Tab-separated table of C-alpha atoms in Angstrom:
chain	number	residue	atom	x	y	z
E	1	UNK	CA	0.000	0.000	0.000
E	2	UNK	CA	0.711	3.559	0.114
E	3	UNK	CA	2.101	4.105	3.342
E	4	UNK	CA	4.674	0.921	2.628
E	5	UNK	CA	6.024	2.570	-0.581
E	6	UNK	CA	6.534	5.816	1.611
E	7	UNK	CA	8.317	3.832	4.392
E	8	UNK	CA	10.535	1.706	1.689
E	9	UNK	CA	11.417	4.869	-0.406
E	10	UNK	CA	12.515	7.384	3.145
E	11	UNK	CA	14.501	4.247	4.223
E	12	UNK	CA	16.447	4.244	0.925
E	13	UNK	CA	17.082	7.699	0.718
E	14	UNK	CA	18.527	7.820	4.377
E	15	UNK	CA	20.773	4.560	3.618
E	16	UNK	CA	21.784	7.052	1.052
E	17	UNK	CA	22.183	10.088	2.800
E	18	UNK	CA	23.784	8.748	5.971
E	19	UNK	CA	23.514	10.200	9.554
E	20	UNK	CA	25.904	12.774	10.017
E	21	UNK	CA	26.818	14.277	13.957
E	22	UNK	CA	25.726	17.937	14.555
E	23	UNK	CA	28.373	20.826	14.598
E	24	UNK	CA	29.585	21.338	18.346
E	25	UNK	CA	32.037	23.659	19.741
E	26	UNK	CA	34.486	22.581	22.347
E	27	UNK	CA	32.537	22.338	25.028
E	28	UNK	CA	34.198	23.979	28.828
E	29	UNK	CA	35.582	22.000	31.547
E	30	UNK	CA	32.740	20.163	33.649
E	31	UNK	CA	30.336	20.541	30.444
E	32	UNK	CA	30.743	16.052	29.982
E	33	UNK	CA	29.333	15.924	33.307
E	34	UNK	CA	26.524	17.944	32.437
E	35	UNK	CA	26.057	15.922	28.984
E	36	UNK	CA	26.493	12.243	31.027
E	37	UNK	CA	23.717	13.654	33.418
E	38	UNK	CA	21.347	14.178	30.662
E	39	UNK	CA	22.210	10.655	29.237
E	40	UNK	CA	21.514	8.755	32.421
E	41	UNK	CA	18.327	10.594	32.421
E	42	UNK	CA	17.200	9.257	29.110
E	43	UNK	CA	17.984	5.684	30.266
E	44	UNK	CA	15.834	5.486	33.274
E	45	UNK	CA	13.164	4.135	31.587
E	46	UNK	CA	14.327	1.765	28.387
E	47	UNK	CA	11.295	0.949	27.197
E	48	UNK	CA	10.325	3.303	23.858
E	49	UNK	CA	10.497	6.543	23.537
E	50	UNK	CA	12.210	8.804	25.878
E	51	UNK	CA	11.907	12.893	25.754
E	52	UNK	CA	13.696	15.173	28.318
E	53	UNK	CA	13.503	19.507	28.024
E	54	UNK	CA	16.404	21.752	28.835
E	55	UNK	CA	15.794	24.933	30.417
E	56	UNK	CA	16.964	27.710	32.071
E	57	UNK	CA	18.976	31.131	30.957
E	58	UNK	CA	20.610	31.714	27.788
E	59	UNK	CA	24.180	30.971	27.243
E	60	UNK	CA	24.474	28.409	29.880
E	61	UNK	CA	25.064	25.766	27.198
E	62	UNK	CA	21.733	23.986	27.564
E	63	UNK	CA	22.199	23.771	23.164
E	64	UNK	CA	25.925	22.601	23.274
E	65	UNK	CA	24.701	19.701	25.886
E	66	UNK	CA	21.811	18.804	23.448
E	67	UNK	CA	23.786	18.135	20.530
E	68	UNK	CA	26.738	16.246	22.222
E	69	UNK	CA	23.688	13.816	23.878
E	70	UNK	CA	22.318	13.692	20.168
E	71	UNK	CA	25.741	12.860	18.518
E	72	UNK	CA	26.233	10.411	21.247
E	73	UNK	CA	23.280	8.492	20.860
E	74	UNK	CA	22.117	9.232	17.500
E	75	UNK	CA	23.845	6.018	15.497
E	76	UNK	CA	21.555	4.056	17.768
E	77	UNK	CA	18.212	5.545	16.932
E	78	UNK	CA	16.318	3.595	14.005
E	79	UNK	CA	14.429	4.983	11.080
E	80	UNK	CA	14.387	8.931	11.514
E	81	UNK	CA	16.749	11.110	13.969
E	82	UNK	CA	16.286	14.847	14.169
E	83	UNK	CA	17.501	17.942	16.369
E	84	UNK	CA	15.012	20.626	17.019
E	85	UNK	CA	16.407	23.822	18.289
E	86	UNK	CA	14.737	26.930	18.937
């Protein structure tokens, strides 16, 4: 059916694309224990889908912490991966 020709035809173009890590700047000192908290959060509970929301003020490098937890884990995820900023 329809929806089967959809799924067969994104799954070839992303074999053909290939998952590529998001752009991340050097991150400070004591930023990796920030970006290991935020994975051990989204391991609690290993049963589907997991979502977590960073807040707080600007500049504290809630973005920089999202990406290196997305280029971390994002080789694992199957089908579709995307980063939503802003």
């Amino acid at each position: 059916d329809e929806a089967e020709l959809v799924d067969i035809i994104v799954e070839e173009v992303q074999s053909k694309l290939g998952k590529t890590p998001l752009h991340v700047a050097e991150y400070p000192i004591g930023m990796e224990g920030q970006v290991q908290e935020v994975r051990k959060l989204l391991k609690k509970d290993g049963r589907g889908v997991n979502m977590i929301a960073l807040h707080g003020m600007s500049g504290i490098g809630k973005t920089t912490i999202a990406k290196a937890v997305y280029n971390e884990l994002f080789h694992d995820f199957h089908g579709a991966s995307s980063f939503i900023s802003d």
